[in-house]
mmCIF file of C-alpha atoms and ligand atoms in Angstrom:
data_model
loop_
_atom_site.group_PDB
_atom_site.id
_atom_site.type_symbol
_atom_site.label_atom_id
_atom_site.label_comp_id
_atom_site.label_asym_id
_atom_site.label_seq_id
_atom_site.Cartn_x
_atom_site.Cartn_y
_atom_site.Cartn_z
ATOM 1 C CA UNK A 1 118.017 10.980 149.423
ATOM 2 C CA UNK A 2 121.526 10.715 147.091
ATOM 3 C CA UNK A 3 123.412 13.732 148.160
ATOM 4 C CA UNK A 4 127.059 14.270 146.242
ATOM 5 C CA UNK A 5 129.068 16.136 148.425
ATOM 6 C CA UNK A 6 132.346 18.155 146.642
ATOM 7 C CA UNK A 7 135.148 18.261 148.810
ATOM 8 C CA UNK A 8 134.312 15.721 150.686
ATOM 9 C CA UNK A 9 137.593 14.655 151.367
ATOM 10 C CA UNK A 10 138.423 17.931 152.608
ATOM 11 C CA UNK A 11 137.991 19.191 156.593
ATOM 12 C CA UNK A 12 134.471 19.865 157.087
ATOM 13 C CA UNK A 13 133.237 17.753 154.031
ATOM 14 C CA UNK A 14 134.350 14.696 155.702
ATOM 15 C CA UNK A 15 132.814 15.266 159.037
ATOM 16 C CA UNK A 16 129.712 15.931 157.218
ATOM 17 C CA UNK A 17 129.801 12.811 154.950
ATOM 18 C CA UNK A 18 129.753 11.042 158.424
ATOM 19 C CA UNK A 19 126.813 12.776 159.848
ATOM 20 C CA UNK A 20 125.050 12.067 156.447
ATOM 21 C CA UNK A 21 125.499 8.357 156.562
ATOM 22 C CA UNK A 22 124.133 8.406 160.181
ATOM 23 C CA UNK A 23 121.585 10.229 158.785
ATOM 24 C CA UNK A 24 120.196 7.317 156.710
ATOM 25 C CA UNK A 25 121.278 9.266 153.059
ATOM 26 C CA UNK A 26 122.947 7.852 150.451
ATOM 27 C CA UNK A 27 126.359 9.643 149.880
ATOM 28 C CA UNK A 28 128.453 10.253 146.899
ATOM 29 C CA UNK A 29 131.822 12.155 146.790
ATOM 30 C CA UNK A 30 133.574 14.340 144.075
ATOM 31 C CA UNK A 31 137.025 15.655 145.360
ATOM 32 C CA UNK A 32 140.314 16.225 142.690
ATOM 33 C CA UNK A 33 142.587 15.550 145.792
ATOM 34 C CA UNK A 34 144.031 18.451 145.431
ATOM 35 C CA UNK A 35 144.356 19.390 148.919
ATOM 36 C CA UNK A 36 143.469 16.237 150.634
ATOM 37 C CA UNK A 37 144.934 12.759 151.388
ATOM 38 C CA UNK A 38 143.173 9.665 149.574
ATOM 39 C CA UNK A 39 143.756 8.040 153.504
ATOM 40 C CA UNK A 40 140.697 10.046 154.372
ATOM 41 C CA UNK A 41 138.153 7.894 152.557
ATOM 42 C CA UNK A 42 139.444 4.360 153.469
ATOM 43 C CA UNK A 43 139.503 6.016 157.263
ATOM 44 C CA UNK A 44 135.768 7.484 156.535
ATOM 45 C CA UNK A 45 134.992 3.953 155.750
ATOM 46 C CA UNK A 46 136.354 2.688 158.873
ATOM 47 C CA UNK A 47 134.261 5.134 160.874
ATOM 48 C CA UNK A 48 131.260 4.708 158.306
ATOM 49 C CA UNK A 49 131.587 0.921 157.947
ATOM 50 C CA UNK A 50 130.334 1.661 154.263
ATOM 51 C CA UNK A 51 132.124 1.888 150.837
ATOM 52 C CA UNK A 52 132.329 5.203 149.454
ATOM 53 C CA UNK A 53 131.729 6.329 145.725
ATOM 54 C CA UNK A 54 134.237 8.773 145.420
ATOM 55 C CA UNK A 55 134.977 10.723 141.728
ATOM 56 C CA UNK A 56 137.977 11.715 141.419
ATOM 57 C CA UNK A 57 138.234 15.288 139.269
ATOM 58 C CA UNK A 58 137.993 18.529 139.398
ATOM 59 C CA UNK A 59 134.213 20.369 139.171
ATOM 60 C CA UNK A 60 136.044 22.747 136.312
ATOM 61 C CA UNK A 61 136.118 19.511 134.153
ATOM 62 C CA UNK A 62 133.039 20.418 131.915
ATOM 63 C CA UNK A 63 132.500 16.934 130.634
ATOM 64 C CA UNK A 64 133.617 15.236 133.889
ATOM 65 C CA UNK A 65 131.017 16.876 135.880
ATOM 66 C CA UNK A 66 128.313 17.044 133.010
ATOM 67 C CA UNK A 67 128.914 12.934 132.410
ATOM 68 C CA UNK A 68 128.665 12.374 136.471
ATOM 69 C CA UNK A 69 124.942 14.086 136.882
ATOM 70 C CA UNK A 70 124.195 12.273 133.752
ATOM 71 C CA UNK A 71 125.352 8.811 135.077
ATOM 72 C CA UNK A 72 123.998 9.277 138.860
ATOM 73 C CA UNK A 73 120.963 9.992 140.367
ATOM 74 C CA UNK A 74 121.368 12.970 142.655
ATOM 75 C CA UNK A 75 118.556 15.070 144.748
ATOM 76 C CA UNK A 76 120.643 17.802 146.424
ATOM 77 C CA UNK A 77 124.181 18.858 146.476
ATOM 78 C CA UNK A 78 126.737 19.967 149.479
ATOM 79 C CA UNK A 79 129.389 22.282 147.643
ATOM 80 C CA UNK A 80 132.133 22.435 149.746
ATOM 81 C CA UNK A 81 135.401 22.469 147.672
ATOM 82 C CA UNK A 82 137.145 25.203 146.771
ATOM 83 C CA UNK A 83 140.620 27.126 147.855
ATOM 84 C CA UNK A 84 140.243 28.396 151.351
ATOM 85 C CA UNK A 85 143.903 29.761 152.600
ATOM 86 C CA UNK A 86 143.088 33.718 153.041
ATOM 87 C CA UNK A 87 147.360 34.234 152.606
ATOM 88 C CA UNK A 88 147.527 32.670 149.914
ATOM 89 C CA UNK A 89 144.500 33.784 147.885
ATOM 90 C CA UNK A 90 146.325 37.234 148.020
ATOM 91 C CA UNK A 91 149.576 36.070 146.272
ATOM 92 C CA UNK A 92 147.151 34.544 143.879
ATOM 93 C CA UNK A 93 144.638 35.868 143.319
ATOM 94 C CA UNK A 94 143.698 34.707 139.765
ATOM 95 C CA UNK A 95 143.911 31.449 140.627
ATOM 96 C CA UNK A 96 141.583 32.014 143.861
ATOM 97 C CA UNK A 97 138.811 33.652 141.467
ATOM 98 C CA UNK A 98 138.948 31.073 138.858
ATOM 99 C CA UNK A 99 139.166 27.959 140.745
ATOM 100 C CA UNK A 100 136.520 28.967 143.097
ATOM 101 C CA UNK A 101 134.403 30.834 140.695
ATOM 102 C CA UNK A 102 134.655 28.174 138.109
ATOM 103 C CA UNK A 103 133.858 25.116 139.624
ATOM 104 C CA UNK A 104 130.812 26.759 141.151
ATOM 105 C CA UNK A 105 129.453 27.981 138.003
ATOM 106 C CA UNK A 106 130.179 24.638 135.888
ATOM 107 C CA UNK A 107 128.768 22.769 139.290
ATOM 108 C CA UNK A 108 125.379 24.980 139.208
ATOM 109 C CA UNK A 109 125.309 24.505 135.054
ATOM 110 C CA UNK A 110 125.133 20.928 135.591
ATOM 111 C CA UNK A 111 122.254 20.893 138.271
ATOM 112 C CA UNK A 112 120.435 22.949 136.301
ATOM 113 C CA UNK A 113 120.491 20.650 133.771
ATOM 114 C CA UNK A 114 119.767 17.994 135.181
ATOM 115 C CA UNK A 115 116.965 19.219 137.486
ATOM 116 C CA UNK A 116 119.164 19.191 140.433
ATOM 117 C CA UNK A 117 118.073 22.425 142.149
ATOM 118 C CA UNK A 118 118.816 21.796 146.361
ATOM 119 C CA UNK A 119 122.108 23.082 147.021
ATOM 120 C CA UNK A 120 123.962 24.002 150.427
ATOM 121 C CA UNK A 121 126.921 25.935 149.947
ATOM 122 C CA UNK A 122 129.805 26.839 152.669
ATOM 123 C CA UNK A 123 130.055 30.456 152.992
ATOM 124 C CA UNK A 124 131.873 32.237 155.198
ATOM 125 C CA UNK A 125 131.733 34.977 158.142
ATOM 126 C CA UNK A 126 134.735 36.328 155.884
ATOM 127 C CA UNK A 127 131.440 37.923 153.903
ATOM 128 C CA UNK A 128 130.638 40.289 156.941
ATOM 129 C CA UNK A 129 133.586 42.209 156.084
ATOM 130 C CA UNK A 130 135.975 44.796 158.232
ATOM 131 C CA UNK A 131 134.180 46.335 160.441
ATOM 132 C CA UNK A 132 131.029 44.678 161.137
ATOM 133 C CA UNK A 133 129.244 45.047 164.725
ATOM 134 C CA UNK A 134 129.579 41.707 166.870
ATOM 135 C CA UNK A 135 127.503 39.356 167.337
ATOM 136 C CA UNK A 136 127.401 39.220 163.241
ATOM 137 C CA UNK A 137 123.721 38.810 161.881
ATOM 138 C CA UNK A 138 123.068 37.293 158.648
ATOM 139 C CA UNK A 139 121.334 40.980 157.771
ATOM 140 C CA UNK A 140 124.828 43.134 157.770
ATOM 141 C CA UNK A 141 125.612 43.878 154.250
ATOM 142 C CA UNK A 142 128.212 41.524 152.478
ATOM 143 C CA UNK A 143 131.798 42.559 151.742
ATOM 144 C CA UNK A 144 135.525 40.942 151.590
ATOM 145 C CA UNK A 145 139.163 42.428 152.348
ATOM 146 C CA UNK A 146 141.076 39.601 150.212
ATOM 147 C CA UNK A 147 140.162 37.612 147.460
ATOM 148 C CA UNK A 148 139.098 34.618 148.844
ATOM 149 C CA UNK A 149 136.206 36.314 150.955
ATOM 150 C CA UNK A 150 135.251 38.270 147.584
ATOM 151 C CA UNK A 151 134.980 34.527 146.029
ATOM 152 C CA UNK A 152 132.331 33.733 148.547
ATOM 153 C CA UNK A 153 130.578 37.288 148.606
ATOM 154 C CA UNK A 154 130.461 37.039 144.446
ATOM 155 C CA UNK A 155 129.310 32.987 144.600
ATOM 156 C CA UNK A 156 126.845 34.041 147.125
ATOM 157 C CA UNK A 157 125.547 36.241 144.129
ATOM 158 C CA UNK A 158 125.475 34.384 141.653
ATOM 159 C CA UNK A 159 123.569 31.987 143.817
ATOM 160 C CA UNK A 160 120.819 34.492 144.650
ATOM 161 C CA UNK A 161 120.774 35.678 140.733
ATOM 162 C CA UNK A 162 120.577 31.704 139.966
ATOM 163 C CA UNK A 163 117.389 31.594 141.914
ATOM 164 C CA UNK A 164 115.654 35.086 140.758
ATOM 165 C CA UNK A 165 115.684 33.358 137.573
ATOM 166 C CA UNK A 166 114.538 29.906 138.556
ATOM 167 C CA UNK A 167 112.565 30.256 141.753
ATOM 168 C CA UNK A 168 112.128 26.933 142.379
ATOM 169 C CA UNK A 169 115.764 25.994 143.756
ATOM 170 C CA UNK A 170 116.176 25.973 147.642
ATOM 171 C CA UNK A 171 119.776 27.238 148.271
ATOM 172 C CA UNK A 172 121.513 27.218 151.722
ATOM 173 C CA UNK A 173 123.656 29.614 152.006
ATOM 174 C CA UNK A 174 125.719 28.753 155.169
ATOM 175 C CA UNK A 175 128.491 31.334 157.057
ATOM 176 C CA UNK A 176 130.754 29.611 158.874
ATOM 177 C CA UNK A 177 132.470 30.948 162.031
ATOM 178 C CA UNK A 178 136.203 29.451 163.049
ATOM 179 C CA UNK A 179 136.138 25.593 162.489
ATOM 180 C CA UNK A 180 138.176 23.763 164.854
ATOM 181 C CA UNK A 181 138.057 20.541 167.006
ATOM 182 C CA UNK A 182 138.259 16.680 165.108
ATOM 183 C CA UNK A 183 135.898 13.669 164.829
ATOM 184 C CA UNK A 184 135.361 11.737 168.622
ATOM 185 C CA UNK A 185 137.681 8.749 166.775
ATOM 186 C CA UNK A 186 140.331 10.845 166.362
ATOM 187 C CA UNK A 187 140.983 9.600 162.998
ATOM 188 C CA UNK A 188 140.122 12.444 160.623
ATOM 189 C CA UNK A 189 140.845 15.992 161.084
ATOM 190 C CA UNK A 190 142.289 18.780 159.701
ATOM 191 C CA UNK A 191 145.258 18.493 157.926
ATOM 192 C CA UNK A 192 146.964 21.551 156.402
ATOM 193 C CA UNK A 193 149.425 20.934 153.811
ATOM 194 C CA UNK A 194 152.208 24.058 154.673
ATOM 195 C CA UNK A 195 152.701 26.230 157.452
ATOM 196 C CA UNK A 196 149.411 26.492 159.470
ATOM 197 C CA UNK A 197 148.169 29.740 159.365
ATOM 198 C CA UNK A 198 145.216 28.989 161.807
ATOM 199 C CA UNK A 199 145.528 29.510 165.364
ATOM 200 C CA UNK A 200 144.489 25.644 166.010
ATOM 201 C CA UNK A 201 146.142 23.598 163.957
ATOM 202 C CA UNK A 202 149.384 26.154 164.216
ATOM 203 C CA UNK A 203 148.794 25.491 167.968
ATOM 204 C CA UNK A 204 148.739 21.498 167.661
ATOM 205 C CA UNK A 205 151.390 21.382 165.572
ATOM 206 C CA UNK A 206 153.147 23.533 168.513
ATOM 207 C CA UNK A 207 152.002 20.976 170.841
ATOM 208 C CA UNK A 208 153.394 18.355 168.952
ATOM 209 C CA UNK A 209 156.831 19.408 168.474
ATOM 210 C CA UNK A 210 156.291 20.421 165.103
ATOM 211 C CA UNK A 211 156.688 23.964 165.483
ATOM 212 C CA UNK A 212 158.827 25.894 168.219
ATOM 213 C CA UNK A 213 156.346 28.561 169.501
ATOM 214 C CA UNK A 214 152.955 30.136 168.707
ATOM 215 C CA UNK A 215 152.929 33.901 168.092
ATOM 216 C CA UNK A 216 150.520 35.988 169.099
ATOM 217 C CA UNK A 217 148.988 38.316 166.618
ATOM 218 C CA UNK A 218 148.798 41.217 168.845
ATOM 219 C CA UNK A 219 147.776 41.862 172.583
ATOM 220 C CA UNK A 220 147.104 45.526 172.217
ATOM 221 C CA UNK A 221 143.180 45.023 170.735
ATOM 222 C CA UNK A 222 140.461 46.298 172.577
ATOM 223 C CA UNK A 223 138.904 43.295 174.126
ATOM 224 C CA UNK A 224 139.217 41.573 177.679
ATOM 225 C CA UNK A 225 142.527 40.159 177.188
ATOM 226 C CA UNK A 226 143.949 42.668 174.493
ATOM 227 C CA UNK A 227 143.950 39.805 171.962
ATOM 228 C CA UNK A 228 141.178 39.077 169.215
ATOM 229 C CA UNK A 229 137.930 37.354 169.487
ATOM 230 C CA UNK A 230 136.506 34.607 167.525
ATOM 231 C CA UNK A 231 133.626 32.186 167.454
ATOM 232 C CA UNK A 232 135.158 28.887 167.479
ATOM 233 C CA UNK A 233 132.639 26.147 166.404
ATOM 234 C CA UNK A 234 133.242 22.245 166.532
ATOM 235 C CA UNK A 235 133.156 20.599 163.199
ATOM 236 C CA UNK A 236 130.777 18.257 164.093
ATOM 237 C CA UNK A 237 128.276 21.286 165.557
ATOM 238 C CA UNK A 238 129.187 22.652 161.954
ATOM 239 C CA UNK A 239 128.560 18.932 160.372
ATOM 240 C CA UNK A 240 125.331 19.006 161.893
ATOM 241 C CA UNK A 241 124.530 22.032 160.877
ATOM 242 C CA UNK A 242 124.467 21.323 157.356
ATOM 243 C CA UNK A 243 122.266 18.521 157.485
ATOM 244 C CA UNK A 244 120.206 20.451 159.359
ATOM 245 C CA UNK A 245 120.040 22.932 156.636
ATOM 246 C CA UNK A 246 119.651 20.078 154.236
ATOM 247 C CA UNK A 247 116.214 18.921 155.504
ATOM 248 C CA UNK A 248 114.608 22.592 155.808
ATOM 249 C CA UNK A 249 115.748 22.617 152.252
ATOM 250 C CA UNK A 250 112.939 20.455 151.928
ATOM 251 C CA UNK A 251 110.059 22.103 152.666
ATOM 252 C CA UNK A 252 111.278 25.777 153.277
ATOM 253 C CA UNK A 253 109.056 28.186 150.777
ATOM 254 C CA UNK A 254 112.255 30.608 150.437
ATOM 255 C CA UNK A 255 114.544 29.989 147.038
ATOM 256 C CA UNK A 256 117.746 31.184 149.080
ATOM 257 C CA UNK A 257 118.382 31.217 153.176
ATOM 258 C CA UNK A 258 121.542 32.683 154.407
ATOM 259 C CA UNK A 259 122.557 30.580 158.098
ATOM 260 C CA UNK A 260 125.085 31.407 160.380
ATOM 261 C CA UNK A 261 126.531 28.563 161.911
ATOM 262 C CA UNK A 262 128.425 29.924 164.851
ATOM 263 C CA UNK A 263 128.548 29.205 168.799
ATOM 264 C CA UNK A 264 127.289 32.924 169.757
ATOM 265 C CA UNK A 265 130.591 33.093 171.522
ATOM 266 C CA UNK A 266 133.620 35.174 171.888
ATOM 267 C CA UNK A 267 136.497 33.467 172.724
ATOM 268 C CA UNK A 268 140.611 35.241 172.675
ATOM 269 C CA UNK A 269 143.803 33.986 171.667
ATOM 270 C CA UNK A 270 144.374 33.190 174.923
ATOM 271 C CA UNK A 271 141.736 31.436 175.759
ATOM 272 C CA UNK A 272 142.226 29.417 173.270
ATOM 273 C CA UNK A 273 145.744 28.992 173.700
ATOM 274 C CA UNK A 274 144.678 27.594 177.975
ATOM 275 C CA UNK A 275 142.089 25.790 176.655
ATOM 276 C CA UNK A 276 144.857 23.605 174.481
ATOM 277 C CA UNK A 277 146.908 23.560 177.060
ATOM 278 C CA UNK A 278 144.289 22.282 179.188
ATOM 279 C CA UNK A 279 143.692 19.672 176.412
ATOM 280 C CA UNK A 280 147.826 18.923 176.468
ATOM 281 C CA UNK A 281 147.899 18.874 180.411
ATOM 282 C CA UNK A 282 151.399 21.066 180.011
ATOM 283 C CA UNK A 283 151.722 25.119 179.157
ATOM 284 C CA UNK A 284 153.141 25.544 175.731
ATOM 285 C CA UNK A 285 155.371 28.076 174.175
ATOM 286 C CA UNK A 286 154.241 31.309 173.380
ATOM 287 C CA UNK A 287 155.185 34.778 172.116
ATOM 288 C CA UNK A 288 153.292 38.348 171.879
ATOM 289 C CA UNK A 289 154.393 39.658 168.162
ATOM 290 C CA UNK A 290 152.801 42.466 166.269
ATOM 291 C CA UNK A 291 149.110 42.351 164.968
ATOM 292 C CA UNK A 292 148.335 40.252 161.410
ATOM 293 C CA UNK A 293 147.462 42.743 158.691
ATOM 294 C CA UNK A 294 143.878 42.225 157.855
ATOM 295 C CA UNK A 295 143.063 40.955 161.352
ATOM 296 C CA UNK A 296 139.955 42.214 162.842
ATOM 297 C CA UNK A 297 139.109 42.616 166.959
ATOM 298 C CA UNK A 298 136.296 40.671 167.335
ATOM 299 C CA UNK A 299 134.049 38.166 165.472
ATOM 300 C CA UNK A 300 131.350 36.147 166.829
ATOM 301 C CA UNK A 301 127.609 35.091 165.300
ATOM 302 C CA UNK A 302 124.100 35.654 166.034
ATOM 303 C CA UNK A 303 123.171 32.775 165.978
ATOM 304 C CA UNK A 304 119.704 33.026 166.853
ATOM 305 C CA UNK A 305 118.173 32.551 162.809
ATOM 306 C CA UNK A 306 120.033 28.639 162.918
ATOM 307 C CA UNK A 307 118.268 28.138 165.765
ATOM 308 C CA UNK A 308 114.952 29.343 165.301
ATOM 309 C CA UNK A 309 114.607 28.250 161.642
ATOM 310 C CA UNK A 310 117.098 24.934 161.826
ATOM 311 C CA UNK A 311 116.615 23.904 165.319
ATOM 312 C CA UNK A 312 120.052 23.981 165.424
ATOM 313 C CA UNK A 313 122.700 25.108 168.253
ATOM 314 C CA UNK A 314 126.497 24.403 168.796
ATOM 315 C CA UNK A 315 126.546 22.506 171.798
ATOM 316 C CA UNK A 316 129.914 21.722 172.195
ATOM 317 C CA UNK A 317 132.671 23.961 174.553
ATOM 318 C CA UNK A 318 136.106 25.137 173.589
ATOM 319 C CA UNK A 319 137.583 22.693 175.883
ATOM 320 C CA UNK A 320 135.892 19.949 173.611
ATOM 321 C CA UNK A 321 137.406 21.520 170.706
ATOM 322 C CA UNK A 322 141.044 21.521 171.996
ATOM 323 C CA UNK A 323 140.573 17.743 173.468
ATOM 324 C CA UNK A 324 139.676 16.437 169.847
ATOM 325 C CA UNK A 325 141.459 18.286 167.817
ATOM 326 C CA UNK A 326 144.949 17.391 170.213
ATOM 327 C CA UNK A 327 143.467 13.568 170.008
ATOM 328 C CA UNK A 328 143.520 14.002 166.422
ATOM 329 C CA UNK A 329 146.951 15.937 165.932
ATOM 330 C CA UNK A 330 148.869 13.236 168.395
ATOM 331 C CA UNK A 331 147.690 10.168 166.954
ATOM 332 C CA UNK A 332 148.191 11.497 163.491
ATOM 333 C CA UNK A 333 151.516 13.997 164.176
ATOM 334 C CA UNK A 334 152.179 14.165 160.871
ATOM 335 C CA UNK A 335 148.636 14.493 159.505
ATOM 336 C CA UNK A 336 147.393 11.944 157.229
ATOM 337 C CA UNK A 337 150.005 9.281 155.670
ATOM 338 C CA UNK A 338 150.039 9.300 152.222
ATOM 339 C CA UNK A 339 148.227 6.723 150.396
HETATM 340 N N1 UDP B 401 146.333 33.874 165.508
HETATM 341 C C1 UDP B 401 147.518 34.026 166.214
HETATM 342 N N2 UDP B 401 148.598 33.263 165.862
HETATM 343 C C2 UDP B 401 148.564 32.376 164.836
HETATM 344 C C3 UDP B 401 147.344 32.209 164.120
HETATM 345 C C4 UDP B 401 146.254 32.993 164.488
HETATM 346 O O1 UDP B 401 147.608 34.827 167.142
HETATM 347 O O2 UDP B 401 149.579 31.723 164.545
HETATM 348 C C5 UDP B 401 145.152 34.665 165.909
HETATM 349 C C6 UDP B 401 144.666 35.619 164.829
HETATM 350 O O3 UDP B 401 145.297 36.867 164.962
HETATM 351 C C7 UDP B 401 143.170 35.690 165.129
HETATM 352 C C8 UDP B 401 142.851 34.318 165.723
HETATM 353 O O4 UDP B 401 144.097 33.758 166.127
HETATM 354 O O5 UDP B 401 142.930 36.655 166.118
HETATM 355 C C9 UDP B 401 142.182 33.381 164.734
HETATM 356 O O6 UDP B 401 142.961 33.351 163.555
HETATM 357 P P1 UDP B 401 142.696 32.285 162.431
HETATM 358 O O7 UDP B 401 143.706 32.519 161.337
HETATM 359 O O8 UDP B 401 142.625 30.920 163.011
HETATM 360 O O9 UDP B 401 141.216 32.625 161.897
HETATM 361 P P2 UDP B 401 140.589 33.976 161.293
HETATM 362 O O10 UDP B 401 139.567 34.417 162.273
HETATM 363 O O11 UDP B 401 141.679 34.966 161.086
HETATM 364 O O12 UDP B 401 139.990 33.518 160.023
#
């Protein structure tokens, strides 16, 4: 099977164009570089030992994106790019609805088309909303508290409306949990461009004498510790995931599923923060501040429809997560070079 992957430069794209190499399919990339480093495909090459097609452009490029299903053969599509920095999607908020938005809907006008009509597309847990009950299942009604969770509650929708009208597309709908952790080589990983404003790569960049101390968001929640939960996944459980949802695409009966792809898991702020310092084999800095507006207590997946459906399970610990994603942060300390 030809699968083109968007974003597959990005963080979890290129962890999955891995997987799908190992998998025996044939991959093609489309990524406007936009927030990622052309290093990562010569290093995906290493890892793959096979060129890469990569296009270079955006997905809101009408005729770019027409002329590439015209010129390739593709059977299913992994639609990963898009803006993803919560922050920053409420400064701008315009251009988080129409670069999102956008590229979806020119993406999905060119597979229909051009009879392209599998499709997994990276959701979010974001879509569960404020004050969902833990563990999350993929049941709760959808809803967003900044405009880059509304972008994946409203492309979930047009999704579903997309297949009311032609029944015969499989969509994946996937909701991720909290990606962390790197690829076993430590040569890809994630790479933010700014400030982190995730606990993991904030916390690397921490251990790496990037940044002086992490601050805690808040001790004061009601949980074990005081301090929020989350349901840290390795990106390559979440890699796998996808091409697990890939091949149900093939013969599920359903137009749309909806998959969380989550550990089950609760893990705090401090555990995390041990864990990494496990990792480092040294304590790093740290200091209690005042909560994160927006910040919920705790979120963590059922995970139970992945497994049942996809045969699917995160198998890997937090302590895996921390190892690989400090292998990754201290052989790369300044993230990718550029090109
Ligand atoms: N967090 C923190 N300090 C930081 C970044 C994050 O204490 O510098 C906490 C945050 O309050 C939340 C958890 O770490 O409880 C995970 O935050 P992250 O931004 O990684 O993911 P989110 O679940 O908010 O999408």
């Amino acid at each position: 099977m030809r699968v083109l992957v968007t974003g597959g430069a990005g963080y979890i794209g290129s962890h999955t164009v891995i997987q799908l190499i190992a998998a025996g399919q044939d991959v093609l990339i489309v990524d406007s570089f936009a927030n990622a480093k052309p290093t990562v495909i010569s290093r995906l090459e290493a890892i793959t030992g096979k060129p890469l097609l990569v296009y270079a452009f955006d997905l809101r490029d009408t005729d770019k994106t027409e002329d590439l299903f015209a010129r390739e053969q593709i059977d299913a599509v992994i639609h990963f790019a898009g803006h993803k920095a919560v922050g920053e999607s409420v400064q701008k908020p315009l251009e988080y609805y129409e670069n999102n938005l956008d590229s979806t809907l020119v993406l999905a006008g060119a597979m229909a088309r051009h009879a392209v009509t599998k499709l997994v597309f990276s959701s979010s847990a974001t879509v569960y909303g404020a004050n969902a009950p833990v563990p999350m299942s993929e049941d709760l009604p959808t809803s967003a508290t900044n405009p880059y969770g509304w972008t994946k509650v409203m492309i979930e929708q047009i999704l579903r409306d997309v297949a009311v009208a032609q029944p015969e597309w499989r969509i994946a709908l996937l909701r991720y949990f909290n990606p962390v952790g790197a690829h076993a080589s430590g040569t890809i990983g994630e790479d933010p461009s700014d400030i982190p404003n995730n606990l993991v790569p904030y916390l690397s960049q921490v251990a790496v004498g990037r940044r002086e101390k992490l601050q805690i968001f808040g001790d004061d929640y009601d949980t074990p510790d005081g301090t929020p939960l989350r349901d840290y996944i390795h990106v390559e459980d979440l890699a796998a995931g996808h091409i697990a949802a890939l091949s149900k695409l093939a013969t599920t009966e359903s137009p749309v599923s909806t998959w969380n792809l989550g550990t089950g898991v609760g893990t705090s702020v401090l555990d995390v923060l041990h864990a990494f310092e496990r990792a480092v084999g040294r304590a790093l800095p740290y200091e209690i501040v005042g909560r994160r507006a927006g910040d919920i207590a705790a979120s963590y997946a059922d995970p139970h429809r992945a497994h049942a459906e996809l045969g699917w399970t995160a198998t890997r610990t937090i302590d895996d997560m921390c190892a690989d994603s400090w292998r990754w942060q201290s052989q790369n300390p300044n993230g990718y070079p550029d090109a």
